[in-house]
PDB file of C-alpha atoms and ligand atoms in Angstrom:
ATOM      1  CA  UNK A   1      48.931 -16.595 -40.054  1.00 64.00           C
ATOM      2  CA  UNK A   2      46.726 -14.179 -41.771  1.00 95.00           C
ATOM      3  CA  UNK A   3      43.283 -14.661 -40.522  1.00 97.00           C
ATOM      4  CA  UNK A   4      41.828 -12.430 -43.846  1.00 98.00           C
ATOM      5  CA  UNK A   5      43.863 -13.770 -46.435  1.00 98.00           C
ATOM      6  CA  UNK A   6      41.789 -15.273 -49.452  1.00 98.00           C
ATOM      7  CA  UNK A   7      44.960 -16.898 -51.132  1.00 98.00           C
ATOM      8  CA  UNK A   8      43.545 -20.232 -52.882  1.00 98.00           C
ATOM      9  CA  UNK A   9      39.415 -18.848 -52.377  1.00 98.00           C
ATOM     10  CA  UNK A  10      37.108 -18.637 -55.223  1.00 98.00           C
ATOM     11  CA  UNK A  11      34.419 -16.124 -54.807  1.00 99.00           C
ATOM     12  CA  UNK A  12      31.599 -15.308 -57.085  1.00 99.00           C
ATOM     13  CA  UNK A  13      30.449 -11.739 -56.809  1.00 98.00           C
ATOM     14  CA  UNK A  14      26.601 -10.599 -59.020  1.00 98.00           C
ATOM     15  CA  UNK A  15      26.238  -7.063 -59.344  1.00 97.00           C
ATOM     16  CA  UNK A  16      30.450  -7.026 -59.257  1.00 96.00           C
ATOM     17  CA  UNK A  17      30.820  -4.424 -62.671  1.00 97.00           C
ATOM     18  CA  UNK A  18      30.047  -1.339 -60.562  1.00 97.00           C
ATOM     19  CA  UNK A  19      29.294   0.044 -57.548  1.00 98.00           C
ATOM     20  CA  UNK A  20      29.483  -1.635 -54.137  1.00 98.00           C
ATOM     21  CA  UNK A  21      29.601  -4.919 -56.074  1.00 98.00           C
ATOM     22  CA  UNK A  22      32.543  -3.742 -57.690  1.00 98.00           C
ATOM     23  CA  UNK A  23      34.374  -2.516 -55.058  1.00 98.00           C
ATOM     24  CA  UNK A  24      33.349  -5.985 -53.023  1.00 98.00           C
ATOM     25  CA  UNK A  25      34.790  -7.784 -56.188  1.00 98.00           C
ATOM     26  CA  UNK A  26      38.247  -5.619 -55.641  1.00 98.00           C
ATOM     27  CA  UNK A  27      38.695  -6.136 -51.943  1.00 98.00           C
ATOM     28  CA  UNK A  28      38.144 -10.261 -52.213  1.00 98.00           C
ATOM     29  CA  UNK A  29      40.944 -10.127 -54.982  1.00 98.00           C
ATOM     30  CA  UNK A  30      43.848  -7.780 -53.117  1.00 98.00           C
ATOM     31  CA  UNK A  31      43.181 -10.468 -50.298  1.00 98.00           C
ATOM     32  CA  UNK A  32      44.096 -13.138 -52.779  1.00 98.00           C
ATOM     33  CA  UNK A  33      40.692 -14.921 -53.644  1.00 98.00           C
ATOM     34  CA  UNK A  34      40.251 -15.697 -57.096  1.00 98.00           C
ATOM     35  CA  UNK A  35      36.528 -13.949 -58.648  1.00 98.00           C
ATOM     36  CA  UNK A  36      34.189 -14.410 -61.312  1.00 98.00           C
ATOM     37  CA  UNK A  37      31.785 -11.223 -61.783  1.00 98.00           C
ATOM     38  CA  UNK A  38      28.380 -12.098 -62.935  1.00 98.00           C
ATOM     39  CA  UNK A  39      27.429  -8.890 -64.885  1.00 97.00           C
ATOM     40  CA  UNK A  40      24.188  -8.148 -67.012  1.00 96.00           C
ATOM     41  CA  UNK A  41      26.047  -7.242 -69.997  1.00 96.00           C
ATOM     42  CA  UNK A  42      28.869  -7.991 -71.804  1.00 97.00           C
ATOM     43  CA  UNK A  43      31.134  -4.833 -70.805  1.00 96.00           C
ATOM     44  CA  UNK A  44      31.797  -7.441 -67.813  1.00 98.00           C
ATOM     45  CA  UNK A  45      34.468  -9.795 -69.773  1.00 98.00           C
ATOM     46  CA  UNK A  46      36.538  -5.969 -70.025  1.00 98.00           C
ATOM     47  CA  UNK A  47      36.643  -5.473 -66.477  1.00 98.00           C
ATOM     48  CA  UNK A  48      37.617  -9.113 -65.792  1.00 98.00           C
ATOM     49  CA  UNK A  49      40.697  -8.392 -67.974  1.00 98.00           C
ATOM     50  CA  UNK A  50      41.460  -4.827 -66.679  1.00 98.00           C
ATOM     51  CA  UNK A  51      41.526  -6.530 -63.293  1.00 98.00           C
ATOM     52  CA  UNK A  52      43.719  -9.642 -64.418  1.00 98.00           C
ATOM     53  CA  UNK A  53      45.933  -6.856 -66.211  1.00 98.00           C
ATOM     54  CA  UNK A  54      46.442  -5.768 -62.496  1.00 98.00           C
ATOM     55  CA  UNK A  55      47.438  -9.225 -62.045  1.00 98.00           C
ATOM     56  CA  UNK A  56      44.624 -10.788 -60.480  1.00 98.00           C
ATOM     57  CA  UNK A  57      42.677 -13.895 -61.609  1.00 98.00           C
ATOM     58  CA  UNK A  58      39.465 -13.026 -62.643  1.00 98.00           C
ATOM     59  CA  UNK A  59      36.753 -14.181 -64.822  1.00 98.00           C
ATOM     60  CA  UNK A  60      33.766 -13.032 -66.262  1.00 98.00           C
ATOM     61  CA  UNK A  61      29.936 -14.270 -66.735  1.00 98.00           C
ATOM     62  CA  UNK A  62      27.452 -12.690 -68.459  1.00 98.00           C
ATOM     63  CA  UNK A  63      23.769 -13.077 -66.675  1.00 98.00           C
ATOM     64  CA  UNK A  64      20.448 -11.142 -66.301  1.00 98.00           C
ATOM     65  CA  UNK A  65      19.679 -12.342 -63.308  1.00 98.00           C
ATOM     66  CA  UNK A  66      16.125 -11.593 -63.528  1.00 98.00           C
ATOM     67  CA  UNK A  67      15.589 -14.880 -65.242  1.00 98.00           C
ATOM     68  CA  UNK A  68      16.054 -18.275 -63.058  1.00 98.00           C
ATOM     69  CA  UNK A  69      17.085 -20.456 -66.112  1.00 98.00           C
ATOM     70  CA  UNK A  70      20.044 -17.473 -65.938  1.00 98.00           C
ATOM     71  CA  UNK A  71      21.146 -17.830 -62.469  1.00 98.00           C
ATOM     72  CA  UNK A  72      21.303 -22.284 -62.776  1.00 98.00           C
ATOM     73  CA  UNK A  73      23.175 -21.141 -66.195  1.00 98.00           C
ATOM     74  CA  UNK A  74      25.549 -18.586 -64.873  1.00 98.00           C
ATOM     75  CA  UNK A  75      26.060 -20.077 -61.136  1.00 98.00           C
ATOM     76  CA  UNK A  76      27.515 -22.899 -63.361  1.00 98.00           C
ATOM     77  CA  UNK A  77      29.702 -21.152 -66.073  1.00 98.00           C
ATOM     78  CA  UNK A  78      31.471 -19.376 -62.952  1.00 98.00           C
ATOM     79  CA  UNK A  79      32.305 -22.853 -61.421  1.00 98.00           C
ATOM     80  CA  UNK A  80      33.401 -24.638 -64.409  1.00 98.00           C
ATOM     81  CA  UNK A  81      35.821 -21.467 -64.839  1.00 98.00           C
ATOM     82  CA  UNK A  82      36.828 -21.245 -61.236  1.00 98.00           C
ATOM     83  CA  UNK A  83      36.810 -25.528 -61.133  1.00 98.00           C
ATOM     84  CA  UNK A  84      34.918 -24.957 -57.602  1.00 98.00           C
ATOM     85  CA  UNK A  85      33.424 -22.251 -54.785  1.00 98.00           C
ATOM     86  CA  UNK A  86      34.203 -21.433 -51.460  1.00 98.00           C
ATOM     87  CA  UNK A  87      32.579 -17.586 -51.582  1.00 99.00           C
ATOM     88  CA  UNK A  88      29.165 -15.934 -52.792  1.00 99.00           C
ATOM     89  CA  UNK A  89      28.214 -12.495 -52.773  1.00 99.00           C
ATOM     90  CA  UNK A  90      24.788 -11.446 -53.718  1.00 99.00           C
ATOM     91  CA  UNK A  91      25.618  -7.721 -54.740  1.00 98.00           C
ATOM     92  CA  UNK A  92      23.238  -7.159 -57.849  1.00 98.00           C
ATOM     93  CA  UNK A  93      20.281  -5.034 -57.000  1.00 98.00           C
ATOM     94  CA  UNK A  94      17.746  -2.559 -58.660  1.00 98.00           C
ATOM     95  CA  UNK A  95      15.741  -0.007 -57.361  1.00 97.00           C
ATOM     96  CA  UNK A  96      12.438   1.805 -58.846  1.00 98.00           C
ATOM     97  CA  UNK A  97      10.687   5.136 -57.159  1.00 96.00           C
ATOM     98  CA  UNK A  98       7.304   5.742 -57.369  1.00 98.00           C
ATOM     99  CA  UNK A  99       4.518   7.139 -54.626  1.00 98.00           C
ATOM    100  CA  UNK A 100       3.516   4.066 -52.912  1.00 98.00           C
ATOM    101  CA  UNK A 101       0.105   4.260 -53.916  1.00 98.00           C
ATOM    102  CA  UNK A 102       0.962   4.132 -57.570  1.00 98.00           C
ATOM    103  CA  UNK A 103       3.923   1.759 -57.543  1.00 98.00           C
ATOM    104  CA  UNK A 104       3.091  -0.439 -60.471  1.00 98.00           C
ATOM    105  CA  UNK A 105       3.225  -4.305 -59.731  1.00 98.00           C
ATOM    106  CA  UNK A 106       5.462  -4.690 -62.761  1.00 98.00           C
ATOM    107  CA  UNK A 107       7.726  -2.694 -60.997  1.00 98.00           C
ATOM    108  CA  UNK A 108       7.188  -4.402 -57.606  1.00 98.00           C
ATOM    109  CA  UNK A 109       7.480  -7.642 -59.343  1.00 98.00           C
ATOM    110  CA  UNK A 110      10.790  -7.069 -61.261  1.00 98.00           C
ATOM    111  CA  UNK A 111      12.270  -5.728 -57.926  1.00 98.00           C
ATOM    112  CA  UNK A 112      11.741  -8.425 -56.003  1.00 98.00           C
ATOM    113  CA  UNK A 113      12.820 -10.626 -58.666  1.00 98.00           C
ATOM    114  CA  UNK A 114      16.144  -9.218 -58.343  1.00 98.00           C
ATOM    115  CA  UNK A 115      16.827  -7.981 -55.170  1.00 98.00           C
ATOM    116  CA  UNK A 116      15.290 -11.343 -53.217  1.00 99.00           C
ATOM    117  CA  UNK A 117      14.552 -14.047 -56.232  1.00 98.00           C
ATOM    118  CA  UNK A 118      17.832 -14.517 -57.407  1.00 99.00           C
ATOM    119  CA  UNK A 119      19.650 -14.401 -54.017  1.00 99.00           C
ATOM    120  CA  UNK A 120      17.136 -17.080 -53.053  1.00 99.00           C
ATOM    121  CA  UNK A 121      18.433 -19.320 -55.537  1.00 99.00           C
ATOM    122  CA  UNK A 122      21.878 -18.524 -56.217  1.00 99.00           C
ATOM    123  CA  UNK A 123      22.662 -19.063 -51.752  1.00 99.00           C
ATOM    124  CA  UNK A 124      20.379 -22.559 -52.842  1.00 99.00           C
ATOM    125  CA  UNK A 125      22.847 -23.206 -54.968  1.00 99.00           C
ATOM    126  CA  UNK A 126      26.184 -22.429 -53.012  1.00 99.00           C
ATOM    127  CA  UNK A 127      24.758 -24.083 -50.005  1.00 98.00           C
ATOM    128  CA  UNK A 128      23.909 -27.490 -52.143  1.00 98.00           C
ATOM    129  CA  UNK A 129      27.626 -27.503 -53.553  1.00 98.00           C
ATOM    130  CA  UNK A 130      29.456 -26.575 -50.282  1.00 98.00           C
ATOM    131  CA  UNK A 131      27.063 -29.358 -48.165  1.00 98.00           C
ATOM    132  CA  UNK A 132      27.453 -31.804 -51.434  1.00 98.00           C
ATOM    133  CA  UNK A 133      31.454 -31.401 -51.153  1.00 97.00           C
ATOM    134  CA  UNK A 134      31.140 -31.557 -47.674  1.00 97.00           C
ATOM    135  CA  UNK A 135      33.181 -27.949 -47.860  1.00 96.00           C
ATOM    136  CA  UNK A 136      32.917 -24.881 -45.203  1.00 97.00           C
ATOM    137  CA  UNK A 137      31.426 -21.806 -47.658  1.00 98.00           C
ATOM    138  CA  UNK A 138      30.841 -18.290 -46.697  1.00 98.00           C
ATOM    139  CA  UNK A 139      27.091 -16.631 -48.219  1.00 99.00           C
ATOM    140  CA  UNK A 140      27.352 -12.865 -47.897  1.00 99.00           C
ATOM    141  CA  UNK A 141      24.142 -10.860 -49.189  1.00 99.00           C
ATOM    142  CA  UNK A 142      24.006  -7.080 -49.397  1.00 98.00           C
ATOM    143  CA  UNK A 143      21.354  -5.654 -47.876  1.00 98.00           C
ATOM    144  CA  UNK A 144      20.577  -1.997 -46.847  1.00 98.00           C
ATOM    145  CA  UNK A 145      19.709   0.611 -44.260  1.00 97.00           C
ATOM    146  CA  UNK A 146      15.914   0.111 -45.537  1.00 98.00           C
ATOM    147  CA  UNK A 147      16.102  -3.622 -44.183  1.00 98.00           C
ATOM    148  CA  UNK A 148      15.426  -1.517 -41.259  1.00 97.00           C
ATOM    149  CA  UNK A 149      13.655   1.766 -42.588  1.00 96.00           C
ATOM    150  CA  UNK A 150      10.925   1.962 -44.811  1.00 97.00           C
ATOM    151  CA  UNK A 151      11.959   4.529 -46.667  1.00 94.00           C
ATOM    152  CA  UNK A 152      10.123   6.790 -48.578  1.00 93.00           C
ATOM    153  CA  UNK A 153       8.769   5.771 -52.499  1.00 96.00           C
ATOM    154  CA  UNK A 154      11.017   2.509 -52.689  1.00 97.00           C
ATOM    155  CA  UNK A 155       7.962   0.165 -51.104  1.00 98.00           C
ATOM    156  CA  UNK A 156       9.708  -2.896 -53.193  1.00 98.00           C
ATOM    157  CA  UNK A 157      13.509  -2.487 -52.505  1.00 98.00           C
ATOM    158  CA  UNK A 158      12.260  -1.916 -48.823  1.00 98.00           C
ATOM    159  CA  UNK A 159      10.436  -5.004 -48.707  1.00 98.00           C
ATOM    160  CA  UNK A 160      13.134  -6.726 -50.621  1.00 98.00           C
ATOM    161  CA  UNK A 161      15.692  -5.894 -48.620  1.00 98.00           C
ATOM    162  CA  UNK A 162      13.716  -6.848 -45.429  1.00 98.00           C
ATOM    163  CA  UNK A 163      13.521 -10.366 -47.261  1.00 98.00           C
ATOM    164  CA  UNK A 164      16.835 -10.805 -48.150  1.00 99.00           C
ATOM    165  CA  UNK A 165      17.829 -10.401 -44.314  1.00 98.00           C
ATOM    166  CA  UNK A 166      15.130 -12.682 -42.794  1.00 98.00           C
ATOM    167  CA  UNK A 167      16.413 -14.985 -45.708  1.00 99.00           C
ATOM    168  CA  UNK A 168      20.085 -14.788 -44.135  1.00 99.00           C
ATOM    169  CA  UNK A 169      18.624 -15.497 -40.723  1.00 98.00           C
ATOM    170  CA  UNK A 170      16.882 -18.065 -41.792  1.00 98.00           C
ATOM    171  CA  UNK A 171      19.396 -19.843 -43.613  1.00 99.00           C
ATOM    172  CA  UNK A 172      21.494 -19.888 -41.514  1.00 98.00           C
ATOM    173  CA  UNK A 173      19.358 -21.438 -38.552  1.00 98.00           C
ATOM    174  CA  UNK A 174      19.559 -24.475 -41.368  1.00 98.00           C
ATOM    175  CA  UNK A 175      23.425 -24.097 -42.375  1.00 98.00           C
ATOM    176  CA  UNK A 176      25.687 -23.078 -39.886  1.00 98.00           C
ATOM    177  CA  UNK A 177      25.697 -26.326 -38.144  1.00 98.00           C
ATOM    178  CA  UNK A 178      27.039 -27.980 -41.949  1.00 98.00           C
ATOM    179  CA  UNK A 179      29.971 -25.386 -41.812  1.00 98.00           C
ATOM    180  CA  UNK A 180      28.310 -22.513 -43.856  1.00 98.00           C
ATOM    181  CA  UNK A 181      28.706 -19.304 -42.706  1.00 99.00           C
ATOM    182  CA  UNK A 182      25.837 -16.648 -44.122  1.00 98.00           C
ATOM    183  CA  UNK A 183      25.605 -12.724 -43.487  1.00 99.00           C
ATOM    184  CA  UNK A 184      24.334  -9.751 -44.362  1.00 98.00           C
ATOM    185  CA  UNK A 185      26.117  -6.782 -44.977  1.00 99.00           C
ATOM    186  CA  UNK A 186      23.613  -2.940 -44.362  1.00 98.00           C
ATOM    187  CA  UNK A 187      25.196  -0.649 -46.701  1.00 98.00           C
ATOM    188  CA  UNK A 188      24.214   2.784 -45.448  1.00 98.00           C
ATOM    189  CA  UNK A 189      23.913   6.055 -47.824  1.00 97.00           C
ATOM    190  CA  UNK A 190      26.458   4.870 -50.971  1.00 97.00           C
ATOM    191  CA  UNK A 191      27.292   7.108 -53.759  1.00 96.00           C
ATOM    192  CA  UNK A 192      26.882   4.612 -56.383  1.00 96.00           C
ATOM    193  CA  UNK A 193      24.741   5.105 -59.949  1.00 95.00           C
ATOM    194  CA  UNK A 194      21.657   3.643 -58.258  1.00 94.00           C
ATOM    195  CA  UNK A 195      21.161   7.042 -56.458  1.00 93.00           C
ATOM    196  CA  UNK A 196      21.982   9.828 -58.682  1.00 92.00           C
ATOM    197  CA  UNK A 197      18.225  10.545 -58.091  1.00 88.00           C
ATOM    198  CA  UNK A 198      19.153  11.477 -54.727  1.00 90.00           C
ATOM    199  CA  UNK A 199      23.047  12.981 -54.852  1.00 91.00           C
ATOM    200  CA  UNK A 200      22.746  16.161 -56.367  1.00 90.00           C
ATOM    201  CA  UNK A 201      24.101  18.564 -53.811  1.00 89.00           C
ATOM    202  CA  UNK A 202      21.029  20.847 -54.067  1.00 90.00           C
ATOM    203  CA  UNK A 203      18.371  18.117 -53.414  1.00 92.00           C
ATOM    204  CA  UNK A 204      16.957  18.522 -50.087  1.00 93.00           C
ATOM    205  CA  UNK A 205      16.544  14.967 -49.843  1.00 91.00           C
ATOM    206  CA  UNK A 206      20.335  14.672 -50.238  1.00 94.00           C
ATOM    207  CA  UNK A 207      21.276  17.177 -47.776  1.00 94.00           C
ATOM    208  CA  UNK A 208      19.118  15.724 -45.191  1.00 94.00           C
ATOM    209  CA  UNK A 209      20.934  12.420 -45.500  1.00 94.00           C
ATOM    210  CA  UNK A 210      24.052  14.026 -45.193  1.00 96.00           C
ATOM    211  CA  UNK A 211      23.633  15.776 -42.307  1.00 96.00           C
ATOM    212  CA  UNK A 212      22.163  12.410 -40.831  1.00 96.00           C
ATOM    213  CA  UNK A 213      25.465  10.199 -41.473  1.00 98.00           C
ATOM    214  CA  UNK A 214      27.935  10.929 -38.329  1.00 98.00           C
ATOM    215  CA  UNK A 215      30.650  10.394 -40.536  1.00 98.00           C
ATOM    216  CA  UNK A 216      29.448  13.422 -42.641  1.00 97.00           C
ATOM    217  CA  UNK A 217      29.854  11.728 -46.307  1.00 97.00           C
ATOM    218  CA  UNK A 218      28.157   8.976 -48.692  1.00 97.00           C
ATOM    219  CA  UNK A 219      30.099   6.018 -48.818  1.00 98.00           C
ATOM    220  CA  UNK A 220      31.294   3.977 -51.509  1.00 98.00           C
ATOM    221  CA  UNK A 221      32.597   1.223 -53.166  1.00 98.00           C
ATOM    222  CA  UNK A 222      36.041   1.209 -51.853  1.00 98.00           C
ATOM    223  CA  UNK A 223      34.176   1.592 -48.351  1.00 98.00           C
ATOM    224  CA  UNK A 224      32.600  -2.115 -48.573  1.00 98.00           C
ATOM    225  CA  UNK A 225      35.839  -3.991 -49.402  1.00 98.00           C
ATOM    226  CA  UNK A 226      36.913  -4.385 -45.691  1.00 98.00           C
ATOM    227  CA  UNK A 227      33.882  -6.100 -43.999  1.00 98.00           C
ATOM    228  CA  UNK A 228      33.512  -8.511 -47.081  1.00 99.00           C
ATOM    229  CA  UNK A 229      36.802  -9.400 -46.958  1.00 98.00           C
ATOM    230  CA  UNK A 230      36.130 -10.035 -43.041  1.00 98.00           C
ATOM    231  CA  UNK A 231      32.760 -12.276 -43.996  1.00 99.00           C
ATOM    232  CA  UNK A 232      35.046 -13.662 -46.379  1.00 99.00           C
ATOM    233  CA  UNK A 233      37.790 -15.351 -44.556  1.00 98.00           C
ATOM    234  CA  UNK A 234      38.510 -17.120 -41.397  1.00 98.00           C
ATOM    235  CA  UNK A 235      38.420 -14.087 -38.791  1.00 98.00           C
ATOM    236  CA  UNK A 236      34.416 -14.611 -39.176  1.00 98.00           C
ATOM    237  CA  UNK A 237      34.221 -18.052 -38.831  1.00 98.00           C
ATOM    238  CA  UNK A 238      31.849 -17.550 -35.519  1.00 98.00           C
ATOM    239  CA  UNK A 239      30.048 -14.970 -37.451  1.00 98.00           C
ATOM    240  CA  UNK A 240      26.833 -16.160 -38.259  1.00 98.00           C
ATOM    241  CA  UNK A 241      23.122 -14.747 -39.211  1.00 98.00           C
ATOM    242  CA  UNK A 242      24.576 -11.102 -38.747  1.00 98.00           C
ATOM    243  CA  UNK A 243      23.848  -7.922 -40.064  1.00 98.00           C
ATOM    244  CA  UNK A 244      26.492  -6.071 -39.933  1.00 98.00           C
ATOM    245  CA  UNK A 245      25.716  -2.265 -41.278  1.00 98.00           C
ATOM    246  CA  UNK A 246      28.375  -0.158 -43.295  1.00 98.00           C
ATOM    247  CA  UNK A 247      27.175   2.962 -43.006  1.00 98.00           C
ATOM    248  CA  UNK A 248      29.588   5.646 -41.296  1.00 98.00           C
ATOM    249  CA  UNK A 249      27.350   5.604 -38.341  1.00 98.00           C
ATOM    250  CA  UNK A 250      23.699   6.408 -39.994  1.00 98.00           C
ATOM    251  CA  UNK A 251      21.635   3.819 -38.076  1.00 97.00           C
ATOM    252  CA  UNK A 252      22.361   4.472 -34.710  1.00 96.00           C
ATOM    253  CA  UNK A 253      21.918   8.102 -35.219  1.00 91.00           C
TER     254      UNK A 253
HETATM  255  N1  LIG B   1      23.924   2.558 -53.232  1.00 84.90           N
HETATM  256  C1  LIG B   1      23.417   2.435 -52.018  1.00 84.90           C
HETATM  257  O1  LIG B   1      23.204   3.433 -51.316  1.00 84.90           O
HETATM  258  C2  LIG B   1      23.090   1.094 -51.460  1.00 84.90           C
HETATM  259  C3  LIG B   1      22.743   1.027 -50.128  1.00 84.90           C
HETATM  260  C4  LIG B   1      22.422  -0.190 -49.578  1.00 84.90           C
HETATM  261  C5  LIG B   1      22.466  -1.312 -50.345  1.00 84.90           C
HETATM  262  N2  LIG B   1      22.806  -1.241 -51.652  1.00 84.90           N
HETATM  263  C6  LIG B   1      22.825  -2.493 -52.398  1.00 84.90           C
HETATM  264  O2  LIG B   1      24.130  -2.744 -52.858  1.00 84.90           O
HETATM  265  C7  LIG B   1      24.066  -3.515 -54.049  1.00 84.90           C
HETATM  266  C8  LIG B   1      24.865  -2.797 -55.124  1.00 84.90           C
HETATM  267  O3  LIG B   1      24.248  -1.542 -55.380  1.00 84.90           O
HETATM  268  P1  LIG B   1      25.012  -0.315 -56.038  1.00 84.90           P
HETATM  269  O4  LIG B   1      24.692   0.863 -55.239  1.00 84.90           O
HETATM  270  O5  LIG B   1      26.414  -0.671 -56.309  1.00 84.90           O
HETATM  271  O6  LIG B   1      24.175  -0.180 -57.392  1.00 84.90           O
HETATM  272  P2  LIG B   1      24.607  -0.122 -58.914  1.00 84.90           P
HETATM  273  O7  LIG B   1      23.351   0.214 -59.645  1.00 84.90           O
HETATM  274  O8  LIG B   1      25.797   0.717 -59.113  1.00 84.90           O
HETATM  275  O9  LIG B   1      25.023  -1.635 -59.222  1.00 84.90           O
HETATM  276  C9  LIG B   1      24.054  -2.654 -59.301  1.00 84.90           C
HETATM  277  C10 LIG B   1      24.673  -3.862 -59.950  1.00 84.90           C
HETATM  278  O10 LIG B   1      23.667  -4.874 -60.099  1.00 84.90           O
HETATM  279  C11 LIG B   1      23.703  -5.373 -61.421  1.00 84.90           C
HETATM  280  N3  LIG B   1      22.380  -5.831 -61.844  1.00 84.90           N
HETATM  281  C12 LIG B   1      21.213  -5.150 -61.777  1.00 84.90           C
HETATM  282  N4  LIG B   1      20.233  -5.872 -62.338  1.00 84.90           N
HETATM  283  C13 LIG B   1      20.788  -7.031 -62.759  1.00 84.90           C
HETATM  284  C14 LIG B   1      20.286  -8.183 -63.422  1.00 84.90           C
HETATM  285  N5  LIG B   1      19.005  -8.296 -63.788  1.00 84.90           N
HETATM  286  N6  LIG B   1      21.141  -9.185 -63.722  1.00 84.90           N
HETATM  287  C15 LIG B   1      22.454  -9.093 -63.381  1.00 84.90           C
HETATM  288  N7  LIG B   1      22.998  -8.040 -62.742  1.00 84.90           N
HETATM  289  C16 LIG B   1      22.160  -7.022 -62.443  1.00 84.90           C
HETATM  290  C17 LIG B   1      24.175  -4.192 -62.254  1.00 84.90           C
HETATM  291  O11 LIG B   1      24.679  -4.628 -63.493  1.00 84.90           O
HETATM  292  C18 LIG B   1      25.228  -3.574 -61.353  1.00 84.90           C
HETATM  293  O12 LIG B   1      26.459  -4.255 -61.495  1.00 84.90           O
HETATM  294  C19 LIG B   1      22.589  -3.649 -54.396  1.00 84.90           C
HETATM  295  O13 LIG B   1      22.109  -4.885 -53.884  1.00 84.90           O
HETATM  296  C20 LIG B   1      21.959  -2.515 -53.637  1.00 84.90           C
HETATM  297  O14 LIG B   1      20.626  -2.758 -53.337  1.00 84.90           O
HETATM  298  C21 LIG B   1      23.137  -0.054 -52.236  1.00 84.90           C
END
């Protein structure tokens, strides 16, 4: 028996047309779960067929999930295609830089919105149809290494990264016991588009991380598809509540 097979799973995935969500997306489908991406634009129903051209099953759903009326909408186009869920990964995410003292609220707002809103009510809505089906369901939210740091100029994704963590605690002190498994993953430093404001090789800021990460290098999308597929599957079902960071060794440095 394979204890991190997927074969016969159906995972949803936000944030899957790039980056760690993408690579997330990937890793669920080479361990045989079927996926539907929710992506904020349309370029998502071309991925969707590059990967079924691989020959995977995979759909896609087109969502800004900055808007609730979006997430009920989109939460329920992916079931209808998938005819059911057993997986959800909260992988979209923004971030916004400014001095702390001038953040704007709009900004603050809109981050939140994102990072924490809509993985509020998308793991609402898992956790109603897995405990209304009477199902077992994995949750698994990405978080980050500023769950734990403040960072510097990124007050909101800080903050909303913090929530989404307390949020995974907290639901699960309410689901485990009705077979729902939900968990955090703590990307560390991740080459991805939301930090070309950080990776070119002559920022100081960049170097600095570098030299910080034991494993000397930024990780990346392909770097995330092991531990989902772990939070995933059976080998975590007494995995519950946890943070589990991905991060070539940063925090413990
Ligand atoms: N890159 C890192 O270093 C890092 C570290 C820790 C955590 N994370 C988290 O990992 C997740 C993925 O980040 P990434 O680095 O791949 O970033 P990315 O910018 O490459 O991808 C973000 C994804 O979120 C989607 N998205 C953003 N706003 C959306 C909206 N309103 N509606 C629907 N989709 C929306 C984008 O379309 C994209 O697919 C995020 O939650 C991020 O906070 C990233």
């Amino acid at each position: 028996m394979n204890i991190f097979s997927l074969v016969g799973k159906k995972a949803l995935v936000t944030g899957g047309t790039r980056g760690l969500g993408k690579g997330i997306a990937e890793g669920l489908m080479e361990a045989g779960a079927e996926v539907t991406i929710i992506g904020s634009n349309e370029k998502v129903y071309k991925l969707a067929d590059e990967f079924c051209n691989k020959g995977y099953v995979c759909h896609g759903v087109v969502a800004d999930l900055s808007k609730s009326e979006n997430r009920h909408k989109a939460f329920k186009e992916s079931l209808d295609l998938m005819k059911g869920l057993d997986i959800l990964v909260n992988a979209a995410g923004i971030q916004r830089r400014h001095n702390s003292e001038d953040f704007p609220l709009e900004d603050w707002n809109e981050v939140l919105n994102v990072n924490l809103n809509a993985p509020f009510e998308l793991c609402q809505l898992a956790a109603r149809e897995f405990i209304s089906n009477n199902k077992k369901g994995k949750i698994i939210n990405i978080s980050s290494m500023l769950a734990f740091f403040g960072g510097f100029n990124v007050p909101a994704y800080s903050a909303s990264k913090g929530g989404i963590t307390q949020m995974t605690k907290a639901f699960c002190n309410e689901w485990a016991s009705k077979g729902i498994n939900v968990n955090c993953i703590a990307p560390g430093y991740m080459d991805t588009d939301m930090n070309t404001a950080l990776t070119n090789p002559d920022n100081p800021r960049y170097i600095e991380i570098t030299n910080r990460i034991p494993q000397k290098r930024w990780g990346n999308g392909d770097d995330m598809k092991g531990c989902a597929v772990f939070l995933a599957s059976s080998a975590s079902d007494y995995v519950n509540g946890a943070v589990i960071p991905v991060d070539g060794g940063y925090l413990v440095k």
